[in-house]
Coordinates of C-alpha atoms and ligand atoms in Angstrom, one line a residue:
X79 CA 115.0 46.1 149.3
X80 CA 113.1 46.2 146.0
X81 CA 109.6 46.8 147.5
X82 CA 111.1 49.3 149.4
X83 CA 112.7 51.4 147.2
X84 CA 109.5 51.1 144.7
X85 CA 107.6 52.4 147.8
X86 CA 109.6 55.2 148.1
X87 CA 109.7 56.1 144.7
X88 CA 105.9 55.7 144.1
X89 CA 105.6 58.0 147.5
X90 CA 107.5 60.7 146.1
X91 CA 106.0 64.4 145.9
X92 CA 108.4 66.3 143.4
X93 CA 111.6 65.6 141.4
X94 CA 113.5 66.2 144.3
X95 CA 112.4 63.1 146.4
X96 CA 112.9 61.1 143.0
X97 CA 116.5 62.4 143.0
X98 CA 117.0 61.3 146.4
X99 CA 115.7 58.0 146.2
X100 CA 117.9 57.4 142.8
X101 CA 121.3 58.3 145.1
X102 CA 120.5 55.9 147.6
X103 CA 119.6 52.5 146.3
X104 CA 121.2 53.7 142.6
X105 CA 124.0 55.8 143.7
X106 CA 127.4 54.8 144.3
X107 CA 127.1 54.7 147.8
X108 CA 123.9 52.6 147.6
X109 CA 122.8 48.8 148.1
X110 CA 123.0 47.8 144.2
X111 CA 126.4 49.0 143.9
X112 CA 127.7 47.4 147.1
X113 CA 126.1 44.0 146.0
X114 CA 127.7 44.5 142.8
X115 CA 131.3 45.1 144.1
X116 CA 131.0 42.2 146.2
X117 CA 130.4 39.5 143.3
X118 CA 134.1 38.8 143.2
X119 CA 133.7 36.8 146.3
X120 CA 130.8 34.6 144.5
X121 CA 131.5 31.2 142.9
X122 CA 131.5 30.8 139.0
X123 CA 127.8 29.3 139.1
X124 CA 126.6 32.0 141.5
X125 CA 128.3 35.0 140.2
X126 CA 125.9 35.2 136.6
X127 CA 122.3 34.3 138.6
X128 CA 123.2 36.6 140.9
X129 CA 124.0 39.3 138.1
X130 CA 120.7 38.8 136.7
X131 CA 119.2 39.3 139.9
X132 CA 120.9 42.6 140.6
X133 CA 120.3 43.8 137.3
X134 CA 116.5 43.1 137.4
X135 CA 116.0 44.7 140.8
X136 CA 118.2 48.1 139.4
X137 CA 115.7 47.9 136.4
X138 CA 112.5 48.0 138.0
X139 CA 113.9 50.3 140.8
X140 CA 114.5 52.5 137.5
X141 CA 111.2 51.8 135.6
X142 CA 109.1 52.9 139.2
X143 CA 111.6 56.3 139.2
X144 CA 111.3 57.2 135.2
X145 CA 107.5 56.8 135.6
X146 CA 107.1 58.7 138.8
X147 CA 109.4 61.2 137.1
X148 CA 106.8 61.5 134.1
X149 CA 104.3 61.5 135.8
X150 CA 105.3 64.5 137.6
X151 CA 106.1 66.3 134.7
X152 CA 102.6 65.7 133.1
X153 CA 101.7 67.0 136.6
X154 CA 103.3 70.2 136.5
X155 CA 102.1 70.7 132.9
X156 CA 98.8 70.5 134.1
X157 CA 99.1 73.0 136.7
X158 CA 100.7 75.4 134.6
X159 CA 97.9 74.9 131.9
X160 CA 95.6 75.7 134.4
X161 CA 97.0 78.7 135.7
X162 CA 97.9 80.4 132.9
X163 CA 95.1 80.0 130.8
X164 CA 94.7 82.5 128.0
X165 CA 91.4 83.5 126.7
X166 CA 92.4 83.8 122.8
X167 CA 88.8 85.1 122.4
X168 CA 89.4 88.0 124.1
X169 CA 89.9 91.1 121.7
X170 CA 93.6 92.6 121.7
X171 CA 95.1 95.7 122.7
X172 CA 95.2 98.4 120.2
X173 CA 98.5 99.2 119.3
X174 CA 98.9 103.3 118.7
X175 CA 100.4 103.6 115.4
X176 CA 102.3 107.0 114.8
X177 CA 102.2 108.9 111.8
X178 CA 103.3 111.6 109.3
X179 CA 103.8 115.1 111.5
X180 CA 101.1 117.5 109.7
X181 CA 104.1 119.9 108.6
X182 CA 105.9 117.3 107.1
X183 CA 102.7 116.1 104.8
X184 CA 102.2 119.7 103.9
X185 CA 106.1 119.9 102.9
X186 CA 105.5 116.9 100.8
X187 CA 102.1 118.4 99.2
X188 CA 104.2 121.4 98.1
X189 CA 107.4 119.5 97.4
X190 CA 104.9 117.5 94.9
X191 CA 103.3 120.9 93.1
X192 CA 106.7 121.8 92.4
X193 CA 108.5 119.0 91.2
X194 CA 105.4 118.6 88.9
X195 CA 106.7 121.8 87.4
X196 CA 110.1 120.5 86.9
X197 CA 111.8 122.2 90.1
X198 CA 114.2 120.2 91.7
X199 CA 115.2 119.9 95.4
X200 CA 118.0 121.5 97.5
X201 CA 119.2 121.3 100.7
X202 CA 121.7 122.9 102.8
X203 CA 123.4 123.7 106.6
X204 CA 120.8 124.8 109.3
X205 CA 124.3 126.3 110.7
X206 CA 125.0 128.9 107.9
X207 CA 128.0 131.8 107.5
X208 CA 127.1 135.6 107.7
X209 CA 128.5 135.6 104.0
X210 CA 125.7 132.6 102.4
X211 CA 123.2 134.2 104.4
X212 CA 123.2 137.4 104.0
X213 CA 126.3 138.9 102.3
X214 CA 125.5 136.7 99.3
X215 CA 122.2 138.1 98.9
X216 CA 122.8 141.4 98.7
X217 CA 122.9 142.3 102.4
X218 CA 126.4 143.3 103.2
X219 CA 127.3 143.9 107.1
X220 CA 125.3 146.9 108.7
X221 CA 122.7 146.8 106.0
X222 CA 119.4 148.0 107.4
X223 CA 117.9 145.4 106.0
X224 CA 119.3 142.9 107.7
X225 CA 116.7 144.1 110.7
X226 CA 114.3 142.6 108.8
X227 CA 115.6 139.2 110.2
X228 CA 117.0 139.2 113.8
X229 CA 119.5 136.6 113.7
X230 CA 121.1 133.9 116.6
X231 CA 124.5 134.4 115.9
X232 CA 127.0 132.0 117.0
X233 CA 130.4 133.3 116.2
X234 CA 130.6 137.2 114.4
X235 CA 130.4 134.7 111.2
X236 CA 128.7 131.9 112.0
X237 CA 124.7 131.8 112.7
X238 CA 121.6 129.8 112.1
X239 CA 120.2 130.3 109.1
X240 CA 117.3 132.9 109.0
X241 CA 115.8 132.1 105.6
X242 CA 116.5 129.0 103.2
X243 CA 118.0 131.5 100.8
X244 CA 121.4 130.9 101.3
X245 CA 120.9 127.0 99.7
X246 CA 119.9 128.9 96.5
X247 CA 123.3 130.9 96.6
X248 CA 124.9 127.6 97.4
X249 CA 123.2 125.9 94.2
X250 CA 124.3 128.5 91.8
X251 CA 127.5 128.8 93.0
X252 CA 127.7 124.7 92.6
X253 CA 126.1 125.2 88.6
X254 CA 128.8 127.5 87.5
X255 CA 127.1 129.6 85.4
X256 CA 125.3 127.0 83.8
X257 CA 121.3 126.9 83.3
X258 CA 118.6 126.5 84.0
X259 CA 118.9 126.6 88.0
X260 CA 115.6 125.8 89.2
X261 CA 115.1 124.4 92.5
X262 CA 112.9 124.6 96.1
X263 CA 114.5 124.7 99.0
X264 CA 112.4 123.1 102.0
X265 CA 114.3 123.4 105.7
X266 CA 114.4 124.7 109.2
X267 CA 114.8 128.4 109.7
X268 CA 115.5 130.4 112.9
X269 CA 114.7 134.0 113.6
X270 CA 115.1 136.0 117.4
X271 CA 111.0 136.1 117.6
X272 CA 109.1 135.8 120.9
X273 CA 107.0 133.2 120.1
X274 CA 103.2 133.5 120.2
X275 CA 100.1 132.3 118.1
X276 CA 101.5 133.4 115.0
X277 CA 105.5 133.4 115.4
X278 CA 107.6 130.9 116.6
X279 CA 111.5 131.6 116.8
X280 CA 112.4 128.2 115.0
X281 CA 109.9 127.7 111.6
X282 CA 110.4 125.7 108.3
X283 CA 110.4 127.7 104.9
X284 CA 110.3 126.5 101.1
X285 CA 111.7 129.2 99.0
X286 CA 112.1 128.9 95.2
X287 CA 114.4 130.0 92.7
X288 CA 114.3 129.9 88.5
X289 CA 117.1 131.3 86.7
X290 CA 117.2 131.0 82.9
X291 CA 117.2 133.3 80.0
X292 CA 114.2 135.2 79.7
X293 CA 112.6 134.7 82.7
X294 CA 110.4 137.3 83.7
X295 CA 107.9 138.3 85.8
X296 CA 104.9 136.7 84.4
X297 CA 106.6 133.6 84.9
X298 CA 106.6 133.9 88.7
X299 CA 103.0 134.9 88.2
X300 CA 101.8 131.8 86.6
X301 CA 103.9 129.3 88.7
X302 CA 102.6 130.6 91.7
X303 CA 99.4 130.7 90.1
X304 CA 99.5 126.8 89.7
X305 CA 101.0 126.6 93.1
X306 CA 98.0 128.5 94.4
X307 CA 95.3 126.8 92.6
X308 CA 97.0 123.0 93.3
X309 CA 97.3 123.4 97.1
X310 CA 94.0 125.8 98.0
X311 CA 91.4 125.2 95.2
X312 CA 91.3 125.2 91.3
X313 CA 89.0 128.3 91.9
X314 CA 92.0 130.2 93.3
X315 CA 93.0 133.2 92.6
X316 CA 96.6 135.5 93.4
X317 CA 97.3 138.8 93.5
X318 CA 100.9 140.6 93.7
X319 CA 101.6 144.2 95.8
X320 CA 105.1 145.8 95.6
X321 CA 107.1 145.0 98.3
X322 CA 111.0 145.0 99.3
X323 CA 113.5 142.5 99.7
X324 CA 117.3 143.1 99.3
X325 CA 117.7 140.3 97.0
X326 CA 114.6 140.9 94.5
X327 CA 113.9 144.0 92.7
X328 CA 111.4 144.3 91.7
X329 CA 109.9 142.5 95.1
X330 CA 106.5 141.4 95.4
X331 CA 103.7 140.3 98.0
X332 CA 101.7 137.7 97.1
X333 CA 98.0 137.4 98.3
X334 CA 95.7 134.3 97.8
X335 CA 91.6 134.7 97.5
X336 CA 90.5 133.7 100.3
X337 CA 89.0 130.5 99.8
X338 CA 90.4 127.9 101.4
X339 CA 90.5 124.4 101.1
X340 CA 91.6 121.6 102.1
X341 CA 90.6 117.7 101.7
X342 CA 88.1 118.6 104.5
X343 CA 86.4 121.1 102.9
X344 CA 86.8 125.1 102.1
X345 CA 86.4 128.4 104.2
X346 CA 86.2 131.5 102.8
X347 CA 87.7 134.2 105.3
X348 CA 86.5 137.6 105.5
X349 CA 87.9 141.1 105.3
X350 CA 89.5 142.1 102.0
X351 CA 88.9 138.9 100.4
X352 CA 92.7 138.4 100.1
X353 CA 95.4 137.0 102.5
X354 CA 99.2 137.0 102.1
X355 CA 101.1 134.3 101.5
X356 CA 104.5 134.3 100.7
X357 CA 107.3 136.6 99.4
X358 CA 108.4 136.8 95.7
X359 CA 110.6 138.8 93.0
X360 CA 112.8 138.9 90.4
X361 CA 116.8 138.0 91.9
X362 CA 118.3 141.3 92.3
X363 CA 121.3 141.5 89.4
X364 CA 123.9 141.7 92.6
X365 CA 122.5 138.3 93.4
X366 CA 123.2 136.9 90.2
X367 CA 126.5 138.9 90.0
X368 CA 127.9 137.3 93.1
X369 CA 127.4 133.7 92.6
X370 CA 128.7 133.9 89.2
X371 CA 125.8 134.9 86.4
X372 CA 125.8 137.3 83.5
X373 CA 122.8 139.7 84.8
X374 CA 122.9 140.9 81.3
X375 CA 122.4 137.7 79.5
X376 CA 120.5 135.5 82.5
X377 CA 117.4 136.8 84.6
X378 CA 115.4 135.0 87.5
X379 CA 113.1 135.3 90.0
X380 CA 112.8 133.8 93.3
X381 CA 110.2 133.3 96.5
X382 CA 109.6 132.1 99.8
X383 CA 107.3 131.1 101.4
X384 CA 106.8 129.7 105.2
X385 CA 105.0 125.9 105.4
X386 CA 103.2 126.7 109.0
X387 CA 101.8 129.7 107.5
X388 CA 100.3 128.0 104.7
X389 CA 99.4 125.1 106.7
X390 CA 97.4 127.2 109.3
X391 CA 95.4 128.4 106.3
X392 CA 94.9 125.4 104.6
X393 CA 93.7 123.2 107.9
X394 CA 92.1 126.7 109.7
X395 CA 94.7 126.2 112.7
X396 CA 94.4 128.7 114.9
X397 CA 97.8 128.5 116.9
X398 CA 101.4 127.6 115.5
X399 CA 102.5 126.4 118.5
X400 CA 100.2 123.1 117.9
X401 CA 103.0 122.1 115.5
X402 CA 106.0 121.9 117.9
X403 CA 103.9 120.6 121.6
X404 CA 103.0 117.0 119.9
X405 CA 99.5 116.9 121.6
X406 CA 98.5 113.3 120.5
X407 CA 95.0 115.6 120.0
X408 CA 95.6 117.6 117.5
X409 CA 98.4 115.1 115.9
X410 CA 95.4 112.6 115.6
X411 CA 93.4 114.9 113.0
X412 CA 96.0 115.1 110.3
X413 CA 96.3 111.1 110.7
X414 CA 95.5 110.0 106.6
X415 CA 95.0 113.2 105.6
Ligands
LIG1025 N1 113.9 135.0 102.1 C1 112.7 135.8 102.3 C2 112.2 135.8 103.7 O1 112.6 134.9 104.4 C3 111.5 135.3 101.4 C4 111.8 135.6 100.0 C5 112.5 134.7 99.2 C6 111.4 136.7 99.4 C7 112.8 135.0 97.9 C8 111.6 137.0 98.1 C9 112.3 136.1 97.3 O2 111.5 136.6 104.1

């Protein structure tokens, strides 16, 4: 019975025949434990030799199975090394790291010029009321003006905001009269444009605003100035033509010389020499008025500027539509600018 069962065991191909050989000389149904339930019927002298006996058979019958079992396992180890062998020499797969959208770096470049000059930042709704965005700023319902910036509407009074200028009539409200107010305001605007090379119905804007006593007109000159000079080239040079806005009077145009650069070198465009850049002014008294400030005691001036714009002619890109398709292309070019 032994030899047999040792046979069988050392015959086996795969855990299950080990199993199978375990239930039936092991199992409760099998030889050992018959012999075992019989030893009742044994005498006293024969009942402990033929314990030992039983219980020396069961143990090698075990040691043959535990080995077989091991042995299969070192088995199947073995196959599985060889199967799956990995080459660890073998270089790896690049992973694609993302990175900072170019409109977002150029935010930040400008966000840094100005904070450098002690403005602070403020941020408000994309989804703005007729009366923050325009009414506010001295463009009350029917104004002609308010052609200037063909809105999506929502409600009669609700819309989405056409110009950042509404978080500067948001901020003074919020100060109370106090001073200085001196802030940028970086954020998504949305104007009713087809959109082409050069306008795109959704943009993002940066507008400023500096209230304080005295502030005049040379002031806006020389901050821009620096803004100019720190984002283009310490050669740079701006130059400002009359203009309108509702909320500025006077309202100015402001032209860069056209030399461009960025960290990849400059251009220098042609034509007059001079290309516009943003829109600037002194706040309109009105504007002051409304949100609470003495026009008599407090002056200010304010501009805005739109981030594409400046970013096309910092980085010489030719289509503003590269900035909303994400072509991994042109993405890959601003990547540690
Ligand atoms: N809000 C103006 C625009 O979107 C820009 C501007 C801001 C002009 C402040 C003058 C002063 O066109």
């Amino acid at each position: 019975l032994k030899e047999e069962a040792i046979q069988k065991a050392t015959k086996a191909q795969d855990m299950r025949a080990v199993q199978d050989v375990k239930v039936e000389y092991l199992g409760k149904k099998g030889p050992i434990t018959e012999v075992l339930r019989g030893m009742g019927q044994l005498s006293a002298e024969e009942r402990p030799l033929m314990g030992q006996l039983v219980n020396e058979v069961r143990n090698e019958i075990e040691e043959a199975l535990t080995s077989k079992v091991n042995e299969l396992e070192a088995k199947l180890l073995e196959d599985k090394l060889a199967t799956e062998t990995i080459d660890v020499t073998l270089p790896g797969r690049p992973v694609k790291a993302g990175s900072t959208h170019p409109l977002t770096q150029v935010v930040e470049q400008i966000e840094d010029i100005f904070l450098g000059m002690g403005f602070k930042i403020a941020e408000g709704p994309e989804v703005e009321t007729d009366y923050f965005n325009f009414e506010l700023l001295n463009l009350p319902k029917n104004h002609p003006a308010r052609d200037m910036q063909d809105s999506f509407y929502i409600t009669e009074d609700i819309l989405l905001r056409t110009q950042t200028s509404p978080v500067q009539a948001r901020a003074m409200q919020e100060m109370k009269g106090e001073v200085p107010v001196k802030i940028i305001c970086p954020g998504k605007v949305f104007r009713r444009d087809d959109d082409d090379a050069t306008h795109s119905h959704q943009f993002m804007q940066i507008e400023g605003l500096y209230i304080d006593r005295d502030i005049s007109m040379s002031d806006l000159k020389g901050t821009l100035l620096t803004f100019a000079k720190e984002m283009f080239s310490d050669d740079q040079n701006i130059r400002l033509r009359p203009s309108f806005f509702p909320f500025t009077e006077p309202s100015v145009e402001v032209d860069i010389s056209c030399i461009l650069c960025s960290g990849k070198g400059c251009r220098v465009c042609k034509h007059t020499g001079w290309i516009e850049i943003l829109g600037a002014g002194m706040v309109h008294p009105n504007v002051l008025e409304m949100s609470g400030y003495d026009s008599k005691t407090y002056t200010g001036f304010a501009f805005g500027m739109g981030v594409e714009r400046i970013a096309m002619l910092k980085y010489g890109i030719d289509d503003i539509r590269h900035f909303y398709t994400n072509d991994a292309r042109f993405l890959k070019q601003f990547q540690r600018m």
